[in-house]
Tab-separated table of C-alpha atoms and ligand atoms in Angstrom:
chain	number	residue	atom	x	y	z
A	1	MET	CA	238.908	-87.223	163.508
A	2	LYS	CA	235.573	-88.897	164.175
A	3	ALA	CA	234.392	-91.521	161.690
A	4	VAL	CA	231.942	-94.399	161.512
A	5	VAL	CA	233.961	-97.622	161.234
A	6	TYR	CA	233.053	-101.287	160.925
A	7	ARG	CA	235.674	-103.991	161.395
A	8	GLY	CA	233.986	-106.855	159.572
A	9	HIS	CA	231.004	-107.467	157.291
A	10	GLY	CA	227.837	-107.266	159.347
A	11	GLU	CA	229.749	-106.267	162.487
A	12	PRO	CA	228.271	-103.261	164.287
A	13	PRO	CA	229.518	-99.943	162.886
A	14	ALA	CA	230.629	-97.484	165.578
A	15	LEU	CA	231.573	-93.841	165.857
A	16	THR	CA	235.334	-94.036	166.397
A	17	GLU	CA	238.354	-91.731	166.681
A	18	VAL	CA	240.696	-92.479	163.752
A	19	PRO	CA	243.640	-90.682	162.103
A	20	ALA	CA	242.586	-88.086	159.516
A	21	PRO	CA	243.455	-89.082	155.924
A	22	ALA	CA	246.690	-87.899	154.342
A	23	CYS	CA	246.269	-85.706	151.270
A	24	PRO	CA	247.049	-87.658	148.080
A	25	GLU	CA	249.290	-86.124	145.429
A	26	GLY	CA	246.953	-84.491	142.921
A	27	GLY	CA	244.068	-85.025	145.337
A	28	ALA	CA	242.317	-83.183	148.120
A	29	VAL	CA	241.083	-83.722	151.643
A	30	LEU	CA	237.548	-82.471	152.177
A	31	ALA	CA	235.923	-81.469	155.441
A	32	VAL	CA	232.655	-83.368	155.079
A	33	ARG	CA	229.566	-81.262	155.818
A	34	ALA	CA	226.863	-83.668	154.627
A	35	THR	CA	226.747	-87.251	153.402
A	36	GLY	CA	223.827	-89.408	152.285
A	37	VAL	CA	222.978	-92.827	153.713
A	38	CYS	CA	222.501	-95.128	150.723
A	39	ARG	CA	221.486	-98.755	150.293
A	40	SER	CA	224.838	-99.308	148.527
A	41	ASP	CA	226.554	-98.549	151.849
A	42	TRP	CA	224.358	-101.181	153.475
A	43	HIS	CA	225.186	-103.719	150.713
A	44	ALA	CA	228.912	-103.161	151.303
A	45	TRP	CA	228.495	-103.464	155.092
A	46	ARG	CA	226.567	-106.717	154.662
A	47	GLY	CA	229.377	-108.047	152.426
A	48	HIS	CA	227.406	-108.096	149.169
A	49	GLU	CA	230.289	-106.288	147.542
A	50	PRO	CA	233.940	-106.307	148.593
A	51	VAL	CA	235.372	-103.386	150.567
A	52	PRO	CA	238.686	-103.134	152.441
A	53	LEU	CA	238.337	-103.825	156.189
A	54	PRO	CA	238.115	-102.107	158.579
A	55	HIS	CA	235.995	-99.693	156.584
A	56	ILE	CA	234.438	-96.211	156.678
A	57	PRO	CA	231.280	-96.106	154.508
A	58	GLY	CA	229.836	-93.094	152.659
A	59	HIS	CA	229.930	-91.987	149.024
A	60	GLU	CA	227.290	-89.237	148.673
A	61	LEU	CA	229.079	-86.234	150.043
A	62	ALA	CA	229.465	-82.508	150.014
A	63	GLY	CA	231.860	-80.358	151.953
A	64	VAL	CA	234.671	-77.851	151.956
A	65	VAL	CA	238.181	-78.314	150.593
A	66	ALA	CA	240.491	-78.529	153.621
A	67	GLU	CA	243.767	-79.365	151.890
A	68	VAL	CA	244.995	-79.855	148.318
A	69	GLY	CA	247.892	-82.033	147.196
A	70	ALA	CA	250.806	-81.187	144.949
A	71	GLY	CA	249.798	-80.496	141.337
A	72	VAL	CA	246.184	-79.447	142.011
A	73	THR	CA	245.433	-76.285	140.023
A	74	ARG	CA	241.636	-75.781	140.119
A	75	TRP	CA	240.907	-75.882	143.868
A	76	ARG	CA	242.001	-74.324	147.108
A	77	PRO	CA	241.035	-74.624	150.771
A	78	GLY	CA	237.609	-73.172	151.492
A	79	ASP	CA	235.996	-74.114	148.172
A	80	ARG	CA	232.501	-75.636	148.563
A	81	VAL	CA	232.326	-78.856	146.564
A	82	THR	CA	230.649	-82.173	145.907
A	83	VAL	CA	232.020	-85.330	144.262
A	84	PRO	CA	230.542	-88.029	142.001
A	85	PHE	CA	230.462	-91.520	143.533
A	86	VAL	CA	232.772	-92.703	140.737
A	87	CYS	CA	236.030	-90.743	140.733
A	88	GLY	CA	238.237	-91.029	137.649
A	89	CYS	CA	242.021	-91.359	137.587
A	90	GLY	CA	242.243	-88.086	135.666
A	91	THR	CA	244.825	-89.276	133.159
A	92	CYS	CA	243.317	-92.069	131.015
A	93	ALA	CA	241.613	-91.487	127.654
A	94	HIS	CA	238.133	-91.848	129.195
A	95	CYS	CA	238.828	-89.253	131.891
A	96	LEU	CA	240.390	-86.867	129.377
A	97	ALA	CA	237.243	-87.236	127.225
A	98	GLY	CA	235.052	-86.259	130.208
A	99	ASP	CA	233.871	-89.821	130.903
A	100	ALA	CA	235.426	-90.419	134.326
A	101	GLN	CA	232.297	-92.442	135.258
A	102	VAL	CA	233.718	-95.363	133.241
A	103	CYS	CA	237.395	-94.881	134.140
A	104	PRO	CA	239.094	-98.306	134.344
A	105	ASP	CA	241.225	-97.013	137.249
A	106	GLN	CA	238.345	-95.386	139.105
A	107	THR	CA	238.211	-94.895	142.865
A	108	GLN	CA	234.997	-94.804	144.855
A	109	PRO	CA	235.155	-93.249	148.318
A	110	GLY	CA	233.255	-95.554	150.664
A	111	PHE	CA	233.962	-98.620	148.468
A	112	THR	CA	237.532	-98.766	147.157
A	113	GLY	CA	238.757	-96.717	150.136
A	114	PRO	CA	237.570	-94.860	153.228
A	115	GLY	CA	234.326	-92.943	152.707
A	116	SER	CA	232.544	-89.880	154.001
A	117	PHE	CA	230.858	-91.044	157.226
A	118	ALA	CA	233.733	-89.070	158.697
A	119	GLU	CA	234.873	-85.537	159.433
A	120	ARG	CA	237.442	-85.769	156.621
A	121	VAL	CA	237.662	-87.746	153.379
A	122	ALA	CA	240.442	-87.952	150.785
A	123	ILE	CA	239.562	-87.609	147.092
A	124	HIS	CA	241.986	-88.571	144.322
A	125	ALA	CA	242.539	-86.517	141.137
A	126	ALA	CA	240.856	-83.417	142.520
A	127	ASP	CA	241.036	-81.449	139.264
A	128	THR	CA	239.018	-84.226	137.574
A	129	ASN	CA	236.609	-85.145	140.359
A	130	LEU	CA	235.612	-82.111	142.413
A	131	VAL	CA	232.505	-80.145	141.456
A	132	ALA	CA	231.969	-76.540	142.589
A	133	LEU	CA	228.692	-75.954	144.430
A	134	PRO	CA	226.657	-72.865	143.567
A	135	ASP	CA	226.265	-70.644	146.673
A	136	SER	CA	222.527	-71.290	146.765
A	137	VAL	CA	222.893	-75.090	146.955
A	138	ASP	CA	223.310	-76.146	150.591
A	139	PHE	CA	225.401	-79.132	151.660
A	140	VAL	CA	222.482	-81.410	152.565
A	141	THR	CA	220.877	-80.848	149.147
A	142	ALA	CA	224.226	-81.397	147.427
A	143	ALA	CA	224.785	-84.660	149.320
A	144	SER	CA	221.292	-85.800	148.329
A	145	LEU	CA	222.345	-85.656	144.657
A	146	GLY	CA	224.337	-88.666	145.722
A	147	CYS	CA	224.481	-91.589	143.447
A	148	ARG	CA	220.720	-91.707	142.819
A	149	PHE	CA	219.779	-88.250	141.598
A	150	ALA	CA	222.855	-87.703	139.430
A	151	THR	CA	222.491	-91.195	137.936
A	152	ALA	CA	218.831	-90.549	137.099
A	153	TYR	CA	219.663	-87.138	135.619
A	154	ARG	CA	222.332	-88.535	133.338
A	155	ALA	CA	220.145	-91.511	132.378
A	156	LEU	CA	217.305	-89.252	131.263
A	157	THR	CA	219.344	-86.503	129.607
A	158	ALA	CA	222.620	-87.830	128.168
A	159	HIS	CA	221.316	-91.305	127.330
A	160	ALA	CA	217.546	-91.081	126.847
A	161	ARG	CA	217.461	-87.511	125.453
A	162	LEU	CA	214.151	-86.929	127.213
A	163	SER	CA	212.128	-84.072	125.696
A	164	PRO	CA	209.052	-82.138	126.882
A	165	GLY	CA	205.902	-84.087	126.076
A	166	ASP	CA	207.630	-87.469	125.956
A	167	TRP	CA	206.078	-90.366	127.823
A	168	LEU	CA	208.506	-91.606	130.500
A	169	ALA	CA	207.937	-94.941	132.267
A	170	VAL	CA	209.793	-95.442	135.551
A	171	HIS	CA	209.999	-99.063	136.709
A	172	GLY	CA	210.789	-99.187	140.428
A	173	CYS	CA	210.215	-96.174	142.679
A	174	GLY	CA	212.927	-96.352	145.323
A	175	GLY	CA	215.342	-93.431	145.648
A	176	LEU	CA	216.621	-93.771	142.080
A	177	GLY	CA	213.153	-94.160	140.562
A	178	LEU	CA	211.645	-91.279	142.523
A	179	SER	CA	214.569	-89.137	141.370
A	180	ALA	CA	213.684	-90.101	137.778
A	181	VAL	CA	210.033	-89.203	138.383
A	182	LEU	CA	211.007	-85.805	139.775
A	183	ILE	CA	213.545	-85.046	137.019
A	184	GLY	CA	211.279	-86.322	134.222
A	185	THR	CA	208.444	-84.132	135.461
A	186	ALA	CA	210.729	-81.090	135.727
A	187	LEU	CA	211.914	-81.670	132.148
A	188	GLY	CA	208.310	-81.650	130.907
A	189	ALA	CA	207.746	-85.366	130.353
A	190	ARG	CA	204.521	-87.217	131.166
A	191	VAL	CA	205.563	-89.762	133.781
A	192	ILE	CA	204.133	-93.212	134.516
A	193	ALA	CA	205.433	-94.796	137.738
A	194	VAL	CA	205.442	-98.570	138.296
A	195	ASP	CA	206.023	-100.178	141.690
A	196	LEU	CA	204.782	-102.865	144.073
A	197	SER	CA	204.420	-100.467	147.002
A	198	PRO	CA	201.326	-98.244	147.326
A	199	ALA	CA	203.380	-95.817	149.470
A	200	ALA	CA	206.014	-95.503	146.721
A	201	LEU	CA	203.305	-94.873	144.118
A	202	THR	CA	201.688	-92.214	146.303
A	203	ARG	CA	205.068	-90.511	146.648
A	204	ALA	CA	205.601	-90.754	142.869
A	205	THR	CA	202.264	-88.999	142.329
A	206	GLU	CA	203.251	-86.257	144.788
A	207	LEU	CA	206.482	-85.763	142.834
A	208	GLY	CA	204.656	-85.385	139.517
A	209	ALA	CA	203.794	-88.792	138.044
A	210	THR	CA	200.572	-88.433	136.042
A	211	HIS	CA	199.818	-92.171	136.086
A	212	VAL	CA	200.779	-95.053	138.377
A	213	VAL	CA	200.748	-98.789	137.751
A	214	ASP	CA	200.516	-101.073	140.783
A	215	ALA	CA	202.552	-104.127	139.828
A	216	ARG	CA	201.080	-106.121	142.735
A	217	THR	CA	197.670	-106.155	141.093
A	218	ASP	CA	198.609	-105.589	137.442
A	219	PRO	CA	200.251	-108.730	136.014
A	220	ASP	CA	201.396	-106.913	132.859
A	221	PRO	CA	202.468	-103.280	133.455
A	222	ALA	CA	204.030	-103.039	129.970
A	223	THR	CA	200.674	-103.622	128.259
A	224	THR	CA	198.994	-101.133	130.600
A	225	ILE	CA	201.646	-98.551	129.660
A	226	HIS	CA	200.974	-99.175	125.946
A	227	THR	CA	197.277	-98.523	126.588
A	228	LEU	CA	197.878	-95.393	128.684
A	229	THR	CA	200.266	-93.872	126.145
A	230	GLY	CA	198.603	-94.975	122.922
A	231	GLY	CA	201.566	-96.983	121.684
A	232	GLY	CA	204.181	-97.168	124.430
A	233	ALA	CA	206.592	-94.975	126.364
A	234	THR	CA	209.165	-92.881	124.521
A	235	VAL	CA	211.684	-93.480	127.295
A	236	SER	CA	211.692	-96.136	129.989
A	237	ILE	CA	214.069	-96.650	132.877
A	238	ASP	CA	214.599	-99.722	135.030
A	239	ALA	CA	215.399	-98.039	138.319
A	240	LEU	CA	215.173	-101.226	140.372
A	241	GLY	CA	217.437	-103.682	138.595
A	242	SER	CA	215.665	-107.031	138.326
A	243	PRO	CA	215.035	-109.383	135.390
A	244	THR	CA	211.299	-108.550	135.623
A	245	THR	CA	211.668	-104.769	135.628
A	246	ALA	CA	214.423	-104.782	132.983
A	247	ALA	CA	212.318	-106.829	130.566
A	248	GLY	CA	209.151	-104.939	131.510
A	249	SER	CA	210.860	-101.629	130.830
A	250	ILE	CA	211.884	-102.739	127.342
A	251	ARG	CA	208.436	-104.150	126.573
A	252	SER	CA	206.754	-100.913	127.656
A	253	LEU	CA	208.495	-98.869	124.913
A	254	ARG	CA	206.989	-97.530	121.705
A	255	ARG	CA	208.762	-98.001	118.380
A	256	ARG	CA	212.200	-96.268	118.337
A	257	GLY	CA	211.925	-95.891	122.132
A	258	ARG	CA	214.881	-95.770	124.525
A	259	HIS	CA	215.501	-97.984	127.575
A	260	VAL	CA	218.038	-97.066	130.233
A	261	GLN	CA	219.252	-99.725	132.654
A	262	ALA	CA	220.076	-97.778	135.803
A	263	GLY	CA	219.285	-100.340	138.503
A	264	LEU	CA	222.227	-102.686	139.061
A	265	LEU	CA	221.627	-106.242	137.893
A	266	LEU	CA	223.794	-107.828	140.559
A	267	ASN	CA	222.892	-111.436	139.797
A	268	GLY	CA	224.760	-111.565	136.506
A	269	PRO	CA	223.512	-112.107	132.945
A	270	THR	CA	219.865	-111.129	132.508
A	271	PRO	CA	217.550	-112.385	129.749
A	272	LEU	CA	216.038	-109.485	127.763
A	273	PRO	CA	213.413	-109.491	124.971
A	274	MET	CA	215.871	-108.751	122.160
A	275	ASP	CA	213.219	-109.749	119.577
A	276	VAL	CA	211.261	-106.677	120.687
A	277	VAL	CA	214.428	-104.555	120.560
A	278	VAL	CA	214.941	-105.551	116.920
A	279	ALA	CA	211.337	-105.322	115.758
A	280	ARG	CA	210.725	-101.885	117.332
A	281	GLU	CA	214.253	-100.558	116.710
A	282	LEU	CA	214.776	-99.772	120.373
A	283	GLU	CA	217.862	-98.205	121.900
A	284	LEU	CA	219.312	-99.752	125.091
A	285	TYR	CA	221.707	-97.926	127.395
A	286	GLY	CA	223.584	-98.822	130.531
A	287	THR	CA	224.363	-95.976	132.875
A	288	HIS	CA	226.924	-95.756	135.677
A	289	GLY	CA	226.761	-92.498	137.577
A	290	MET	CA	227.854	-89.173	136.146
A	291	ALA	CA	231.285	-87.607	135.774
A	292	ALA	CA	232.132	-84.369	137.559
A	293	ALA	CA	232.506	-82.711	134.151
A	294	ALA	CA	228.769	-83.249	133.500
A	295	TYR	CA	227.517	-81.785	136.809
A	296	PRO	CA	227.375	-78.031	136.037
A	297	PRO	CA	224.195	-78.063	133.867
A	298	MET	CA	222.382	-80.159	136.503
A	299	LEU	CA	223.558	-77.881	139.318
A	300	THR	CA	222.331	-74.843	137.380
A	301	LEU	CA	218.842	-76.405	137.315
A	302	VAL	CA	219.112	-77.186	141.051
A	303	ALA	CA	220.268	-73.637	141.839
A	304	ASP	CA	217.404	-72.018	139.897
A	305	GLY	CA	214.807	-74.320	141.492
A	306	THR	CA	213.881	-76.257	138.331
A	307	LEU	CA	215.137	-79.441	139.980
A	308	ARG	CA	214.269	-79.983	143.648
A	309	PRO	CA	216.394	-82.865	145.020
A	310	ASP	CA	215.682	-81.473	148.497
A	311	LEU	CA	212.148	-82.884	148.135
A	312	LEU	CA	213.685	-86.374	148.306
A	313	VAL	CA	215.468	-85.743	151.611
A	314	GLY	CA	213.886	-87.370	154.643
A	315	GLU	CA	215.658	-87.266	157.980
A	316	VAL	CA	218.773	-85.162	158.597
A	317	ILE	CA	220.821	-86.757	161.388
A	318	PRO	CA	224.162	-86.175	163.159
A	319	LEU	CA	227.171	-88.456	162.538
A	320	ALA	CA	226.586	-90.122	165.920
A	321	LYS	CA	223.324	-91.587	164.586
A	322	ALA	CA	224.865	-92.891	161.346
A	323	PRO	CA	225.627	-96.408	162.703
A	324	THR	CA	221.963	-96.890	163.617
A	325	ALA	CA	220.808	-95.479	160.266
A	326	LEU	CA	223.042	-97.951	158.402
A	327	THR	CA	222.030	-101.049	160.366
A	328	ALA	CA	218.349	-100.033	160.216
A	329	MET	CA	218.503	-100.792	156.483
A	330	ASP	CA	218.208	-104.466	157.474
A	331	HIS	CA	214.485	-103.638	157.590
A	332	PRO	CA	212.169	-101.715	155.235
A	333	PRO	CA	212.325	-97.939	155.823
A	334	THR	CA	209.954	-96.501	158.415
A	335	THR	CA	210.319	-92.909	157.184
A	336	PRO	CA	210.171	-91.680	153.566
A	337	GLY	CA	213.074	-90.104	151.731
A	338	THR	CA	216.847	-90.210	151.828
A	339	THR	CA	218.544	-89.908	155.204
A	340	VAL	CA	221.377	-87.376	155.145
A	341	ILE	CA	224.065	-87.027	157.815
A	342	ALA	CA	224.955	-83.398	158.529
A	343	ILE	CA	228.332	-82.702	160.148
A	344	GLU	CA	228.765	-79.387	161.924
A	345	GLU	CA	231.832	-77.267	161.326
A	346	PRO	CA	234.183	-78.158	164.221
B	401	ZN	ZN1	240.674	-92.470	134.145
B	402	ZN	ZN1	224.500	-94.104	146.850
């Protein structure tokens, strides 16, 4: 099969002929039809997080079941599916409770093993990790749910319990933050977007943000949010993952408000204003993707048009252009939106 492979961190990825994956027991091999290009893939390529070498990137995928392993009961070849970026083992207490996103024995295609910049990808514990796609959701849209959109959806619904009329502050308007803006708006919240980039703030407004705060010129976005909302945001999300945005998100909340830390804080322990957490009785959540078991309600909203992840898709490219798309992430993006690789049926 064809796949994008790099042999060492920072070494040029190339479209290469490699053996197709064997089907794991209890798992499935998918024919990949679409797969998102994500900054996490770039981080792994650059060596910011460990991956086995040589490596095939790609973790935001949708496709068709090509083969199922022994013991799989819920799936058969031909089924249209997507997969969360965290796949559970399927047998531990967390997986059995529907929380595969925190499985201690999790696998992540494109990180712990070969990913989906390929014509085929193997997925472990298929009965736990595959998600059926509604007929009306195309593969490119499904791939764009990726890690960002599903993470934002779970952050705002399962953790933050966002309700119509709530004030939602979104700190950082990259792919994850813009997903939060779009989802928050669709769920009836009033959304305030915070970013350093005028282009990101313009995009946030197009996707439904009612207010924007330019953190380049505003030294204290949290105070501005308190003024705009008459007391603070009900829900706030740090969608960037920095000490400044994490603390700013917490400070922007009203009493009994809820903060969700969705951006990864890769530099280790992060100081947070816990005095404010105590005084205002705030709730703090970490969020780490979304288990397959939690996808159906989100996909229902995608299928009926309430949620429009397709609005976040930028370029759609063939697999042959994936190496260039990955290495181009060395520089700021020149086109808006998520790049999605579409792979034609052979
Ligand atoms: Zn597990
Ligand atoms: Zn991703």
